Amino acid sequence: MKLSRTSFALMATLLAGTALPTSANATVTVLGWPGGSEETALRATVETYNTQASDADKVELLFFNREGFYDKLQADMAAGSSAFDVNLVATYSLGRYAPYMEPIDLGADAAKVFGESVLKTMQFDGKQYGVPTDLSLHFMYYRKDLIDALIRDDAARKTYGEIAQKYLGKPLQPKDPDSWTWDDWGATALYFTKRVNPDSPVRYGTVLQMKNLLFNMMVFQSLPRSYGGDWMDKDGNVTVDSDAYRTGLELYKKLYDAGSSPKDSLSYEYAETNAAFASGQAATALQWNAAAADLTSTEKSPAVAEVTGIIAPPAGPDGRADHIHGLGLGLNKNAKNKEGAVKFLKWLATEDAALLYARSGGSPALSPDVVGKVAKERPDLVKLGEFASKYGYVMTGATSASALPVYELQAKEFTGYWSGQQSLEDALAHTKAGMQDLLKK
Amino acid sequence: MALVTRAEGRKYLTPLVGFLLLFLGFPAIVNLIYSVSTVTFETLRSPVLSGFGNYVAVLNDREFWSSAWFSLRFGILTASAECLIGLFLAIFLAPLLSKRPVLMAPLMLPLMVAPAMVGLMYRLVLHEFAGPVPYYLFEWFGDSPAFLDIDNAFRTLVVVETLQWTPFAFLLFYMAYSAIPLDVREASSLDGASPFEIVRWIDLPLMKPTLVIAFFIRFIDGFRVFDNVYALTGSGAGGSTTSLSIYIYQAFFKEGAIGKAVAASVVLFLASFIVLHGLNRLAGRRKL
């Protein structure tokens, strides 16, 4: 009997020990975007917040893999998970997650920090669902030293012209990258390909992100967009089988088949592309703006930091186009610590927090007055605002609840074409049929 | 006289049966309902019965069959390679290990790594600009193959799986090999049998049950592969490295086709049940 009483007491102590800390040390759990500059910036920002927050409001960060992130988030939120109080949300998935979130009031100052248009990237049905932490678009990164040398060297210019004629069927000449068309970029990529031009100082002309992954479709689609491509027309008909998409898909395949991009490009995404460009063995790379901090850092990318130029993606017949979307943090409807979560989100929307986030490597889209305060340390943020306003676009239908499955479908079908498993006609037909099915839902 | 009466047997089995009903029976029933329903993430708690359309969709889906073919090939190839290499190592290293058992520890290390971590590790190791393997291949031969392109991805995945799980087969085979009495080998040796003949006619027949069990455990693991493939290549260009597990995951999460995904898992369960039941009956006959 004595033994069982002792056991009972021990068990009670054990249970109390596990239960009590939860109520006594309430914190705000934030589920962030893993693995990139967003994670680094959020960690640094939260560290500062925690030095001034009370114990009950301290923030704990939670990250899981980028792979399948939105699927896991959807399953968690649909199941009513309270494992996190604040969750990541993106412009293209806001409609999908809004039913599981609560709107928040960020106060009047938020508009002064971010500007109304940026706040709108986190609005759904007229309500604010999140603090816009990062604006994402794409930069064309290129090697200034290589392009300058090419433009100055007559023999190299001649070779460039011959390669352009042979592979693209066009008599092109090297030019300033800021005035590139996609053909100019393609010819440059071919010129700097060792397999095409054995005299190339680098192994590859570009780095194509061709893994079967939805984010890679966002990188790719600015090419067809600049040729007038869109997901749907005004009447809601799917138009993915347009000449614009054909041109874009064919150019990617041509470059990949010619060896202009690393052989494993079909397994490349953000991290692999950064590593390839930072190695100094690629002349260009169309990559997310988030990579700018790393690729221009002499510590992280010593081989290319001082010779990396940044421009908007090249132009097509319809001018330049740059995919744009916002990432932000919002309030989980089932949050355990809503009060603490709202406090953190409101603080995150202040100027001090936004500047801290920017200085820590994040990419917030800030109003001109605010961005001026970090322009010296983060010149890329100035470009971010400029490119977003001049060339930013969202495909028709790309904010619907089916946007992510559409990207998934395109990733599967387009990579099937690039890898030679199916014809262009089949890839476009499958994509069109799938999109019609998804977008009518 | 029976050691345990029928009533006692029932009493002892009750917790186990309760556990199985709770943790296996409930999800199984939910799965069966979902598989014949129209259901989305928003209607998880209120599925609408819609007949066997999900099963028809799965069986008519060419991707289901191609992923089944991928899993079958992957399972057979990796199980065969792991068992052959594991068997060779077990017999080859047995004299050394009997004197230095501590060497078992490093040989077992790959088993300690989570498969998803193995996938991520090889993603780095095989990267042309960050990985040591392509680096040295460029240094020595001036070129490096594309380990993860459409032609090589399957082979690379098989090698990665084999490297991680061969120690498992090796461990089983080494134990079975060590359990064979030495006097049997000595007797055959005195009768003039060569080392090869001893392995062929003495060791392998005595190790046969272990060989069969190891092969099937490894086949099942290979057939249901998910983590390392998903971390290394995802579902592959055009879905070329989609295993059945990845197919079900994608149908569930990416397409939001919950009914179809669950129907596919039920089909997989039935196929596995038939195969395992058949094997069980075969084993039963042999005993008789």
mmCIF file of C-alpha atoms in Angstrom, chain A residues 65 67-68 71-72 74-75 78-79 96 100 203-204 211-212 256 262-264 266-269 272 275-276 279 281 405 408 412 415-416 419 421 430 441, chain B residues 41-42 44-45 62-63 120 123 126-130 138 143-150 230-240 249 253-255:
data_model
loop_
_atom_site.group_PDB
_atom_site.id
_atom_site.type_symbol
_atom_site.label_atom_id
_atom_site.label_comp_id
_atom_site.label_asym_id
_atom_site.label_seq_id
_atom_site.Cartn_x
_atom_site.Cartn_y
_atom_site.Cartn_z
ATOM 1 C CA ASN A 65 11.191 22.253 -44.204
ATOM 2 C CA GLU A 67 9.434 21.324 -49.074
ATOM 3 C CA GLY A 68 5.689 20.862 -48.730
ATOM 4 C CA ASP A 71 0.659 21.405 -47.417
ATOM 5 C CA LYS A 72 1.697 20.863 -43.835
ATOM 6 C CA GLN A 74 -2.938 23.550 -44.494
ATOM 7 C CA ALA A 75 -3.278 20.224 -42.712
ATOM 8 C CA ALA A 78 -7.622 22.635 -41.051
ATOM 9 C CA ALA A 79 -7.193 20.388 -38.027
ATOM 10 C CA ARG A 96 -6.710 29.431 -48.766
ATOM 11 C CA TYR A 100 -8.344 29.594 -40.297
ATOM 12 C CA ARG A 203 31.663 26.578 -66.943
ATOM 13 C CA TYR A 204 28.072 27.720 -67.433
ATOM 14 C CA LYS A 211 13.347 21.127 -60.136
ATOM 15 C CA ASN A 212 9.762 19.886 -60.054
ATOM 16 C CA TYR A 256 19.574 23.180 -70.779
ATOM 17 C CA PRO A 262 24.513 22.795 -64.679
ATOM 18 C CA LYS A 263 23.730 19.187 -65.555
ATOM 19 C CA ASP A 264 21.737 18.656 -62.361
ATOM 20 C CA LEU A 266 16.508 19.449 -62.948
ATOM 21 C CA SER A 267 17.093 19.125 -59.201
ATOM 22 C CA TYR A 268 17.964 22.786 -58.608
ATOM 23 C CA GLU A 269 16.038 25.258 -56.506
ATOM 24 C CA GLU A 272 21.526 25.104 -55.362
ATOM 25 C CA ALA A 275 25.753 27.844 -54.567
ATOM 26 C CA ALA A 276 26.282 27.588 -58.329
ATOM 27 C CA SER A 279 31.069 29.446 -57.009
ATOM 28 C CA GLN A 281 31.316 29.252 -62.488
ATOM 29 C CA PRO A 405 -2.053 23.322 -57.159
ATOM 30 C CA GLU A 408 2.399 22.249 -58.817
ATOM 31 C CA LYS A 412 5.336 18.577 -63.049
ATOM 32 C CA THR A 415 9.837 19.636 -66.008
ATOM 33 C CA GLY A 416 8.531 16.610 -67.881
ATOM 34 C CA SER A 419 13.737 16.500 -69.167
ATOM 35 C CA GLN A 421 9.921 12.780 -71.112
ATOM 36 C CA HIS A 430 -1.878 18.325 -69.934
ATOM 37 C CA LYS A 441 -13.361 24.841 -58.709
ATOM 38 C CA PHE B 41 -9.778 19.919 -46.082
ATOM 39 C CA GLU B 42 -12.747 22.147 -45.308
ATOM 40 C CA LEU B 44 -12.956 16.698 -43.187
ATOM 41 C CA ARG B 45 -15.628 16.280 -40.527
ATOM 42 C CA ARG B 62 -1.403 6.234 -65.310
ATOM 43 C CA GLU B 63 0.633 7.989 -62.618
ATOM 44 C CA LEU B 120 19.689 16.149 -47.542
ATOM 45 C CA ARG B 123 21.923 16.641 -51.919
ATOM 46 C CA LEU B 126 26.497 15.429 -54.914
ATOM 47 C CA HIS B 127 26.082 19.143 -55.655
ATOM 48 C CA GLU B 128 28.409 20.169 -58.463
ATOM 49 C CA PHE B 129 29.673 23.301 -56.705
ATOM 50 C CA ALA B 130 29.468 22.365 -53.037
ATOM 51 C CA PHE B 138 36.378 17.358 -61.851
ATOM 52 C CA ASP B 143 34.116 16.208 -65.633
ATOM 53 C CA SER B 144 31.429 14.870 -63.358
ATOM 54 C CA PRO B 145 28.223 13.068 -64.249
ATOM 55 C CA ALA B 146 24.815 14.552 -63.463
ATOM 56 C CA PHE B 147 23.876 12.372 -60.523
ATOM 57 C CA LEU B 148 20.310 13.611 -60.340
ATOM 58 C CA ASP B 149 19.332 14.160 -63.964
ATOM 59 C CA ILE B 150 16.632 12.146 -65.631
ATOM 60 C CA TYR B 230 11.583 13.236 -51.416
ATOM 61 C CA ALA B 231 14.485 15.145 -49.854
ATOM 62 C CA LEU B 232 16.862 14.346 -52.706
ATOM 63 C CA THR B 233 14.815 14.695 -55.896
ATOM 64 C CA GLY B 234 11.256 15.450 -54.798
ATOM 65 C CA SER B 235 8.945 13.664 -57.170
ATOM 66 C CA GLY B 236 11.538 14.171 -59.910
ATOM 67 C CA ALA B 237 11.358 15.884 -63.286
ATOM 68 C CA GLY B 238 7.942 15.136 -64.725
ATOM 69 C CA GLY B 239 7.203 12.927 -61.712
ATOM 70 C CA SER B 240 9.945 10.460 -62.683
ATOM 71 C CA TYR B 249 1.222 12.287 -50.357
ATOM 72 C CA PHE B 253 -1.720 17.473 -49.967
ATOM 73 C CA LYS B 254 -0.862 18.944 -53.337
ATOM 74 C CA GLU B 255 -4.023 18.123 -55.252
#
